[in-house]
Short mmCIF file of C-alpha atoms in Angstrom, two decimals:
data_model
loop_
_atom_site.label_atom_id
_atom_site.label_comp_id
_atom_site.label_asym_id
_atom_site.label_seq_id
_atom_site.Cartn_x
_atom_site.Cartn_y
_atom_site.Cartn_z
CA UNK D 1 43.47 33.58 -36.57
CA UNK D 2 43.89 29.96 -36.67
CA UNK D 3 45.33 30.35 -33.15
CA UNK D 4 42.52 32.19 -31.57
CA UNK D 5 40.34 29.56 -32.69
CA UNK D 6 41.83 26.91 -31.40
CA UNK D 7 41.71 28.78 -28.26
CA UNK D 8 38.04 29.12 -28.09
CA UNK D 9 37.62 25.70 -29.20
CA UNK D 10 39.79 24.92 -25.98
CA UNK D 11 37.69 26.69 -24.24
CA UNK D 12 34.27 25.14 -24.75
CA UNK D 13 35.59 21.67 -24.46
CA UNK D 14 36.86 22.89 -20.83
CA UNK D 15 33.74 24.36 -20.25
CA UNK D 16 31.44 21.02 -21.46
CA UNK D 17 33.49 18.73 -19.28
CA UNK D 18 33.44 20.67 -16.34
CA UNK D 19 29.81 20.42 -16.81
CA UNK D 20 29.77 16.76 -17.40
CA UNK D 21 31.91 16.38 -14.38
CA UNK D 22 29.25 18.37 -12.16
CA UNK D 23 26.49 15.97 -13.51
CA UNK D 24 28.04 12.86 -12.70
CA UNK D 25 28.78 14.22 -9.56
CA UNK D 26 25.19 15.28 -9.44
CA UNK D 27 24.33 11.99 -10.12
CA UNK D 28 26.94 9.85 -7.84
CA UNK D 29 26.06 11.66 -4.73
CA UNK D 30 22.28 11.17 -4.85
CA UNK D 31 21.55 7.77 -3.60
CA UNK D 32 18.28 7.55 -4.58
CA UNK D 33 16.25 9.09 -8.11
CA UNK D 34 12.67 9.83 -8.75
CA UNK D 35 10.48 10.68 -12.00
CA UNK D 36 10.50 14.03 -13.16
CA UNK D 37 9.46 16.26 -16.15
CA UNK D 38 12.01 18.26 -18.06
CA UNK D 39 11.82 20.70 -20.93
CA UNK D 40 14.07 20.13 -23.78
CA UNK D 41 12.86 21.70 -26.79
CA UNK D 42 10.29 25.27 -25.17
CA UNK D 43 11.75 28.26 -24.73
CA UNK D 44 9.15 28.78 -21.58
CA UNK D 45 6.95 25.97 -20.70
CA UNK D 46 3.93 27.05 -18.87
CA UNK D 47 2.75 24.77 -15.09
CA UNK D 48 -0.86 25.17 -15.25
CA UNK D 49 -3.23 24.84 -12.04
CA UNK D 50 -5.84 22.42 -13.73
CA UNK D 51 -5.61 20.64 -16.40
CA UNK D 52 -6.60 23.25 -18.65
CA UNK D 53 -4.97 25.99 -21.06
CA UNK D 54 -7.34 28.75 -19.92
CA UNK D 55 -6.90 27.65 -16.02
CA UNK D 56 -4.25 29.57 -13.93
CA UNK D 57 -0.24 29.68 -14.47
CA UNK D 58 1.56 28.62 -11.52
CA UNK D 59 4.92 28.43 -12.66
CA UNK D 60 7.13 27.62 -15.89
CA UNK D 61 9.82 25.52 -16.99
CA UNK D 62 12.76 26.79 -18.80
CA UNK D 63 14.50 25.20 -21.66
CA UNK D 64 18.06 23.90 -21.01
CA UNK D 65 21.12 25.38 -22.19
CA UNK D 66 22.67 23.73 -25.43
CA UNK D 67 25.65 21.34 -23.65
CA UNK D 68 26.80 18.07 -23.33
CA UNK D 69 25.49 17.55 -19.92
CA UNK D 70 21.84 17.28 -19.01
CA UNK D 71 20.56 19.72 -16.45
CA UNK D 72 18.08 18.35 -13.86
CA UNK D 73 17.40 21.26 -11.47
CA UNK D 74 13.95 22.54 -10.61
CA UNK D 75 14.37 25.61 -13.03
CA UNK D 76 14.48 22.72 -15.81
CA UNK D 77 12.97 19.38 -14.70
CA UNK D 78 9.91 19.14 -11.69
CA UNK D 79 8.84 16.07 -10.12
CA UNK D 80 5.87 14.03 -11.44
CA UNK D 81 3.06 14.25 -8.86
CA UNK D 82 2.26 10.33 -7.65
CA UNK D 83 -1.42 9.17 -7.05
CA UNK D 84 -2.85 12.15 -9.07
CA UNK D 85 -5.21 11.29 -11.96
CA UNK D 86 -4.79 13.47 -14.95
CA UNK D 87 -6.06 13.60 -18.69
CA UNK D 88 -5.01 12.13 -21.66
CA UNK D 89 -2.20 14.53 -22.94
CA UNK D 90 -1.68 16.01 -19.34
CA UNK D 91 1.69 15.46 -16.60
CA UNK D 92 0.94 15.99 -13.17
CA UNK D 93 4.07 17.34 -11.34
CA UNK D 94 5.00 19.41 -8.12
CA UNK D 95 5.58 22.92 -8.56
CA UNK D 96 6.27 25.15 -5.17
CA UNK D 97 4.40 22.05 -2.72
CA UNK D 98 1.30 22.66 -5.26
CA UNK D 99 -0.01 20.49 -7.84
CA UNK D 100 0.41 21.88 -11.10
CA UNK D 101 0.32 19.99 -15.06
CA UNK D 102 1.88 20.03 -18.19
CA UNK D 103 1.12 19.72 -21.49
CA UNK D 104 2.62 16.56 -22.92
CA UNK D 105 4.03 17.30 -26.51
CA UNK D 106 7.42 16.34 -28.35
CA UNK D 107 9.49 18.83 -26.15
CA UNK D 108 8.96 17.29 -23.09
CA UNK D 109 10.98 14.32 -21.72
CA UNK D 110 10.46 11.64 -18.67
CA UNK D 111 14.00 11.70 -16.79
CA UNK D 112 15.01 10.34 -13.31
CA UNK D 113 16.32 12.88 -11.20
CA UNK D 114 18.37 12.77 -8.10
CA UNK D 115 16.29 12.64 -4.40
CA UNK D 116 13.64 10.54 -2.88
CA UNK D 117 10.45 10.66 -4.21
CA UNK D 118 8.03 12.87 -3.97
CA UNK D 119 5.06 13.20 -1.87
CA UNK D 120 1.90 14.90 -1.71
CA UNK D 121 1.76 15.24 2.12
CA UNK D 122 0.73 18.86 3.22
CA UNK D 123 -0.64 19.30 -0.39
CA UNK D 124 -4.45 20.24 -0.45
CA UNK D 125 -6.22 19.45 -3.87
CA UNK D 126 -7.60 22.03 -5.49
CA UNK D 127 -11.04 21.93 -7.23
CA UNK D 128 -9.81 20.68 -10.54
CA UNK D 129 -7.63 18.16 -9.29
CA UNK D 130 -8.31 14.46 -7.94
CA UNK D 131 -5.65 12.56 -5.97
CA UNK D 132 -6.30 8.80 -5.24
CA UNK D 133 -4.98 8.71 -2.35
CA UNK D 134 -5.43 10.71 1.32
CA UNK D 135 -2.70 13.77 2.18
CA UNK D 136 -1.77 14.33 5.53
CA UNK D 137 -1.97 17.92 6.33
CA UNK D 138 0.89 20.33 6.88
CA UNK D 139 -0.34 21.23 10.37
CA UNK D 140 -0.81 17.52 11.67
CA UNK D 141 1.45 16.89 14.14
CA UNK D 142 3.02 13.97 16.22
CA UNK D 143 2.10 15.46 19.61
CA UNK D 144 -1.39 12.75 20.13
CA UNK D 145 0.66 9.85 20.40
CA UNK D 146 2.81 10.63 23.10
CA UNK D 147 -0.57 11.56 25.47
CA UNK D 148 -1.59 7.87 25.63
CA UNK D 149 1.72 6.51 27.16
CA UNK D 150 2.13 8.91 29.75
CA UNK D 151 -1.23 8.03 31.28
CA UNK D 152 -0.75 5.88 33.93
CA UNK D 153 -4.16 4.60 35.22
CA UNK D 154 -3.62 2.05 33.20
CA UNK D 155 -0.22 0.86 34.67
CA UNK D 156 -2.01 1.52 38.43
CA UNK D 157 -4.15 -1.99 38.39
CA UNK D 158 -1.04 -3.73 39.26
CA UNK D 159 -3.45 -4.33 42.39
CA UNK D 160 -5.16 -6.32 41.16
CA UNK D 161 -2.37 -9.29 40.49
CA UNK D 162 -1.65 -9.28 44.79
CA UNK D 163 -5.18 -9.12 45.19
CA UNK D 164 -6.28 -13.07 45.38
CA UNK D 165 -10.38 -12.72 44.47
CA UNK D 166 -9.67 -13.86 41.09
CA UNK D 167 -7.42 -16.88 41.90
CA UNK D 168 -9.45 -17.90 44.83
CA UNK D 169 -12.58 -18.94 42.79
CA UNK D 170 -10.41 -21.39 40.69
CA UNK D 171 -9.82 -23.54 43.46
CA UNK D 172 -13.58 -22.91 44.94
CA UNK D 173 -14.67 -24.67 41.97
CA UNK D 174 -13.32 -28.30 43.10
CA UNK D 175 -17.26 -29.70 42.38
CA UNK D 176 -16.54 -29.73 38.51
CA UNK D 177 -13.17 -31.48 39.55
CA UNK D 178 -14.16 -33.41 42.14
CA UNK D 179 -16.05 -36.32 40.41
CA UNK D 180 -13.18 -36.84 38.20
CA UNK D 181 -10.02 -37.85 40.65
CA UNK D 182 -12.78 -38.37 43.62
CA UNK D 183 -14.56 -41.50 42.42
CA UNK D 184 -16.74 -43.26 45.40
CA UNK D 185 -15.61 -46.58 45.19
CA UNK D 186 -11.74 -45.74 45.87
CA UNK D 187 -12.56 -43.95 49.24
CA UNK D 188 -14.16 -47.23 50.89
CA UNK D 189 -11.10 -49.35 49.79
CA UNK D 190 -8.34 -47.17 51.44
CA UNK D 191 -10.96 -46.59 54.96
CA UNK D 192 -11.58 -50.67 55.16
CA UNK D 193 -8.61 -50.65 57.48
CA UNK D 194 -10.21 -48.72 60.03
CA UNK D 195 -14.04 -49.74 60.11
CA UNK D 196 -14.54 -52.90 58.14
CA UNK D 197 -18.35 -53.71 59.64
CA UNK D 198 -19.01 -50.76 62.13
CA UNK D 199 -20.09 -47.51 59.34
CA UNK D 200 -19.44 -46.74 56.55
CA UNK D 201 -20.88 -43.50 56.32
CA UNK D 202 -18.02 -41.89 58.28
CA UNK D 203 -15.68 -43.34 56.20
CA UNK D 204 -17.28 -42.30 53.16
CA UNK D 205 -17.17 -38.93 55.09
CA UNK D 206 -13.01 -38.88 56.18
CA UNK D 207 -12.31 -40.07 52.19
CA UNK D 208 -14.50 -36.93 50.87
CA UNK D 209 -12.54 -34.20 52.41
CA UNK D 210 -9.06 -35.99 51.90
CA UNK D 211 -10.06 -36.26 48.19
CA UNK D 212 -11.29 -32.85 48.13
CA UNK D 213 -7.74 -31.07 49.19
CA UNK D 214 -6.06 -33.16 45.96
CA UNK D 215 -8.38 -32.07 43.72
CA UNK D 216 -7.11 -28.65 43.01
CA UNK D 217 -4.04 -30.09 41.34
CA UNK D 218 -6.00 -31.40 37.57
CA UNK D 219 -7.58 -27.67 38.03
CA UNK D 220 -4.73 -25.50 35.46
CA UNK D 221 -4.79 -28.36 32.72
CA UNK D 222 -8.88 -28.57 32.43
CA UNK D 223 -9.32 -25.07 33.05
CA UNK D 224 -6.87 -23.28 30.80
CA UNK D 225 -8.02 -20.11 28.75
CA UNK D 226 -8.79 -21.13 24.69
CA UNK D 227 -6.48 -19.52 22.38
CA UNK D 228 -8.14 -17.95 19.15
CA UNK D 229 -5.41 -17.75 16.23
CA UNK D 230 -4.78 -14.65 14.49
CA UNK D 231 -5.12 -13.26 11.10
CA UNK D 232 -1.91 -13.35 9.32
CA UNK D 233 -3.51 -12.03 6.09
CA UNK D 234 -1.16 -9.11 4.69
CA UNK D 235 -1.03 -7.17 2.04
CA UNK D 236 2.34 -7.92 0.09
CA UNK D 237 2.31 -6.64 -3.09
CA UNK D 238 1.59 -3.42 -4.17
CA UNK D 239 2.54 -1.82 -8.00
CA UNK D 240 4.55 0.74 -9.18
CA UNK D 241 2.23 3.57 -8.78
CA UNK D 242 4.43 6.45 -10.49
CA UNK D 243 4.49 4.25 -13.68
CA UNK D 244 1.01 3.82 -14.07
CA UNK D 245 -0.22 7.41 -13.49
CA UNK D 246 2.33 8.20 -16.29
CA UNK D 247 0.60 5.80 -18.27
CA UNK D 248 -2.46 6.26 -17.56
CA UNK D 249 -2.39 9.36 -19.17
CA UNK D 250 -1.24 7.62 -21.77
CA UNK D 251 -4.21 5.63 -23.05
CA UNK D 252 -1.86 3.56 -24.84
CA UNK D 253 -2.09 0.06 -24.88
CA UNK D 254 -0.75 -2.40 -22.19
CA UNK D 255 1.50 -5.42 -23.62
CA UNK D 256 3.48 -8.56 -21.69
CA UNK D 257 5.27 -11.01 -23.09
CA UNK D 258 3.69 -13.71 -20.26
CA UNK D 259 -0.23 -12.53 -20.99
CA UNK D 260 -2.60 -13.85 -22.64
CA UNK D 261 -2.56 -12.52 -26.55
CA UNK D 262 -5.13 -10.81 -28.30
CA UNK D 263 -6.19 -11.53 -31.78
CA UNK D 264 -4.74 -7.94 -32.46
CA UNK D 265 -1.20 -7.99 -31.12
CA UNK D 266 -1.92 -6.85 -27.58
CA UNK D 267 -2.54 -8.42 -23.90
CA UNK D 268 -5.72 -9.43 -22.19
CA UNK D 269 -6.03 -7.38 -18.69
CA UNK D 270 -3.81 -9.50 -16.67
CA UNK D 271 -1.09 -7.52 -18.51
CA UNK D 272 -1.59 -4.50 -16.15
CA UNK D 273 -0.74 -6.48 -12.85
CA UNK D 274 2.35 -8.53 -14.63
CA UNK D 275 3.92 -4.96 -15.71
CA UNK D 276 3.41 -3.07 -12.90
CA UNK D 277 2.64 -5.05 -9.85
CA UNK D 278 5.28 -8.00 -11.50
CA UNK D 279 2.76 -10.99 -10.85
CA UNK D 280 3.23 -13.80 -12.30
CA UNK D 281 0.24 -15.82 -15.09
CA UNK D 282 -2.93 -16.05 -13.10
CA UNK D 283 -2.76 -19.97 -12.85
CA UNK D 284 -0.48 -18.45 -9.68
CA UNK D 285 -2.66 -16.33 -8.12
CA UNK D 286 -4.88 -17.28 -4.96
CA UNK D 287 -7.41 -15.82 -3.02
CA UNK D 288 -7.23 -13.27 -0.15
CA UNK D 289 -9.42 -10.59 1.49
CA UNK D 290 -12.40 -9.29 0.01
CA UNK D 291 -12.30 -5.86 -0.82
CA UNK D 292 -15.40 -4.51 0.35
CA UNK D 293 -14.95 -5.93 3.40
CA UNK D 294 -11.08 -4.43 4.02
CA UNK D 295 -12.06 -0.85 2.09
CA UNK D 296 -10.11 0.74 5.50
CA UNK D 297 -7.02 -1.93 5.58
CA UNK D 298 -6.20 -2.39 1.68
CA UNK D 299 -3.44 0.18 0.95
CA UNK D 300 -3.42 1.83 -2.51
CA UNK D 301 -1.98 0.40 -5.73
CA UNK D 302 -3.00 -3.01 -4.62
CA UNK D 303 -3.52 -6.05 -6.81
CA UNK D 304 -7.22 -7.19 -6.82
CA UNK D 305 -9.07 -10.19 -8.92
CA UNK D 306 -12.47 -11.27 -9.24
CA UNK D 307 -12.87 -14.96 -8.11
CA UNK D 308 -16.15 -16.62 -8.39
CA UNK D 309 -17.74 -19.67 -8.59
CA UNK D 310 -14.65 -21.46 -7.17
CA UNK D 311 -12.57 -20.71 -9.69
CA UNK D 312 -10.47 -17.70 -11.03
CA UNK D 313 -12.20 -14.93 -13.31
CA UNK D 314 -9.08 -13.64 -14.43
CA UNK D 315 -10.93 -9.69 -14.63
CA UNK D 316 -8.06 -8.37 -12.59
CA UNK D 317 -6.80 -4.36 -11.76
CA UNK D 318 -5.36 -2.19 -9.37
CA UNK D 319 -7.85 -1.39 -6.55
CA UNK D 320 -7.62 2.83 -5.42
CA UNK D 321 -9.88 3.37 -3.25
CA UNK D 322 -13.43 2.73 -2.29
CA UNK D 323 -16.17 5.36 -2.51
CA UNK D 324 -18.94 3.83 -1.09
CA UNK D 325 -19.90 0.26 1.07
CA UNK D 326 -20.14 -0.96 -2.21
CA UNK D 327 -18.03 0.98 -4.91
CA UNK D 328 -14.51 1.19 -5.53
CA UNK D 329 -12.52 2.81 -7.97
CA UNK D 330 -9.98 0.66 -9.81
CA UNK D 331 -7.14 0.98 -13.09
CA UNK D 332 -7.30 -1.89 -14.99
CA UNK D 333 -7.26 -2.45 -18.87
CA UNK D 334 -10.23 -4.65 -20.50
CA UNK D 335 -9.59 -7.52 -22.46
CA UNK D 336 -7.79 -6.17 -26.27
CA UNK D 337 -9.22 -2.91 -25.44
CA UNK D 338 -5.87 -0.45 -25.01
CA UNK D 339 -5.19 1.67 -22.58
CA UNK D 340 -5.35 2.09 -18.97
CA UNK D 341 -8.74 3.33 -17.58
CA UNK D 342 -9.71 4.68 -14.14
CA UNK D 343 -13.28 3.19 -13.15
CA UNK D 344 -15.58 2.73 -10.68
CA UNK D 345 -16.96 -0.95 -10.02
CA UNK D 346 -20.05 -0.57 -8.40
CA UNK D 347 -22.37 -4.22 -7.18
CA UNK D 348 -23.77 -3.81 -10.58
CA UNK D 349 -20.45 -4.97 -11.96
CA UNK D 350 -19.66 -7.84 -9.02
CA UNK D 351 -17.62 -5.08 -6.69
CA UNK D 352 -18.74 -7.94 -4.43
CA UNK D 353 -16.58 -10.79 -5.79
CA UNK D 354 -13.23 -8.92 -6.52
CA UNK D 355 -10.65 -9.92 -3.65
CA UNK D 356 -6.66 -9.23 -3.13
CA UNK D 357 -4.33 -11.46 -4.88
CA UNK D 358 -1.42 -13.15 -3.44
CA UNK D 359 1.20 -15.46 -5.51
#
């Protein structure tokens, strides 16, 4: 007896590091991880379409096997959907290219999986569900792009640099030039060699069409073509947008060690852009683009401010998207009030003085 248990306790220690070996292998080969959702305490865990027990089941997760490894396949563990808003007590994940949610209890567990991250491309939202940011559509292709470089009517007007009409009116315009290097009084000085008493009207006349042939050469340097500089303003920063759908289901409060302090123990609403978009205090930030005037250019999950009356507000967020000429939507966390909130700052609220934030 004693034998035959050592045996089987042989056996599951083989069997436990050969799993252990297949996760860190797992783990080693995948270069880069992602945010996903696994069950570790249901027997079945149910995906639902909406966020919603009655709504529609489209999948489940299963509960991992009791080992010493942790298994992150798809039957376990599925991605957490990014730019998709979703209640307090809700995960948004991708089951099957669909948006699906979870209920978020003690048995479920935020891990990093192995792969790129996941995208919601070719994903149509369903009625019950709200993504911040535009999909592209599975059946968009890149055929368009190709059909304006093969057009050549526009390479064709290569005619138009032998043709001289345009360069022959630069030099027609010598009148603009002329009184410059052409001054009267020089002519008469250089033609008193020929007539010094008989006329000078036919000097005056010779010196005028000599003068005329040199005045072409000032022409290039008076006549060149303004330059108009160009807009360098970019957008570089952008925050962690998987972390802060995670938390804003959360509705827990937002703390950093650099923001200002409430009287209660937690940050004023600079916190939210320090955590997740890793700006530094707001005595660092300056002034960019105004964000309803860039609603097309500004990408998602961008840092925005509100700067007014030359001087910094310090009523900061992450701009979404805009909904209107006016209206945007925005996360941000007011001032000792927890929690990250999704709202919508209409001119009402000075939409009109918020602007991007560089440091």
């Amino acid at each position: 007896m004693p034998l035959l248990r050592l045996l089987s306790i042989a056996l599951c220690v083989c069997v436990g590091l050969n799993k252990l070996k297949a996760s860190a292998l797992l783990l080693k080969t995948s270069t880069t991880q992602h945010a996903c959702i696994c069950n570790t305490n249901h027997p079945q865990l149910v995906i639902f379409e909406c966020p919603d027990r009655t709504s529609q089941i489209i999948g489940f997760l299963y509960l991992q096997d009791s080992s010493f490894s942790v298994d992150l396949s798809p039957s376990h563990c599925k991605a957490i959907a990014p730019s998709v808003i979703s209640p307090e007590g809700w995960f948004p994940v991708i089951h099957d290219r669909k948006v699906g949610f979870i209920r978020r209890d003690s048995g479920v567990n935020i891990q990093s999986c192995p792969g790129p991250d996941q995208t919601l491309n070719g994903i149509q939202p369903k009625p019950c569900q709200t993504f911040l940011v535009t999909v592209i559509p599975a059946a968009v292709t890149l055929t368009p792009h190709p059909v304006p470089q093969t057009t050549s009517p526009r390479m064709t007007p290569s005619k138009q640099s032998t043709t001289s009409p345009r360069a022959t009116p630069v030099p027609s315009t010598s009148p603009r030039a002329t009184p410059v290097p052409s001054t009267q009084p020089p002519p008469t000085t250089t033609t008193s060699t020929t007539n010094t008493t008989t006329t000078k009207g036919t000097t005056t006349t010779s010196t005028t069409s000599t003068s005329s042939t040199s005045s072409p050469r000032p022409l290039p340097t008076t006549l060149a073509p303004p330059t108009t500089p160009q807009s360098s303003n970019t957008y570089d920063h952008t925050c962690n947008n998987v972390e802060v759908v995670i938390d804003l289901g959360k509705h827990e409060p937002i703390y950093h060690e650099h923001a200002r302090p409430c009287s209660g123990g937690d940050s004023m609403n600079e916190a939210v852009l320090m955590k997740y978009c890793f700006a530094p205090k707001p005595s660092n930030w300056t002034q960019g683009r105004k964000v309803i005037e860039h609603c097309s250019d500004i990408p998602p999950y961008t840092p925005i401010n509100m700067f007014g009356f030359g001087q910094n507000l310090v009523i900061s967020g992450i701009f979404i998207k805009c909904t209107s000429a006016t209206d945007f939507m925005i996360i941000h966390q007011k001032d000792c009030v927890g929690g990250l909130h999704l709202d919508t700052i209409n001119i009402q609220n000075g939409s009109g003085m918020f602007y991007v934030i560089h440091w």
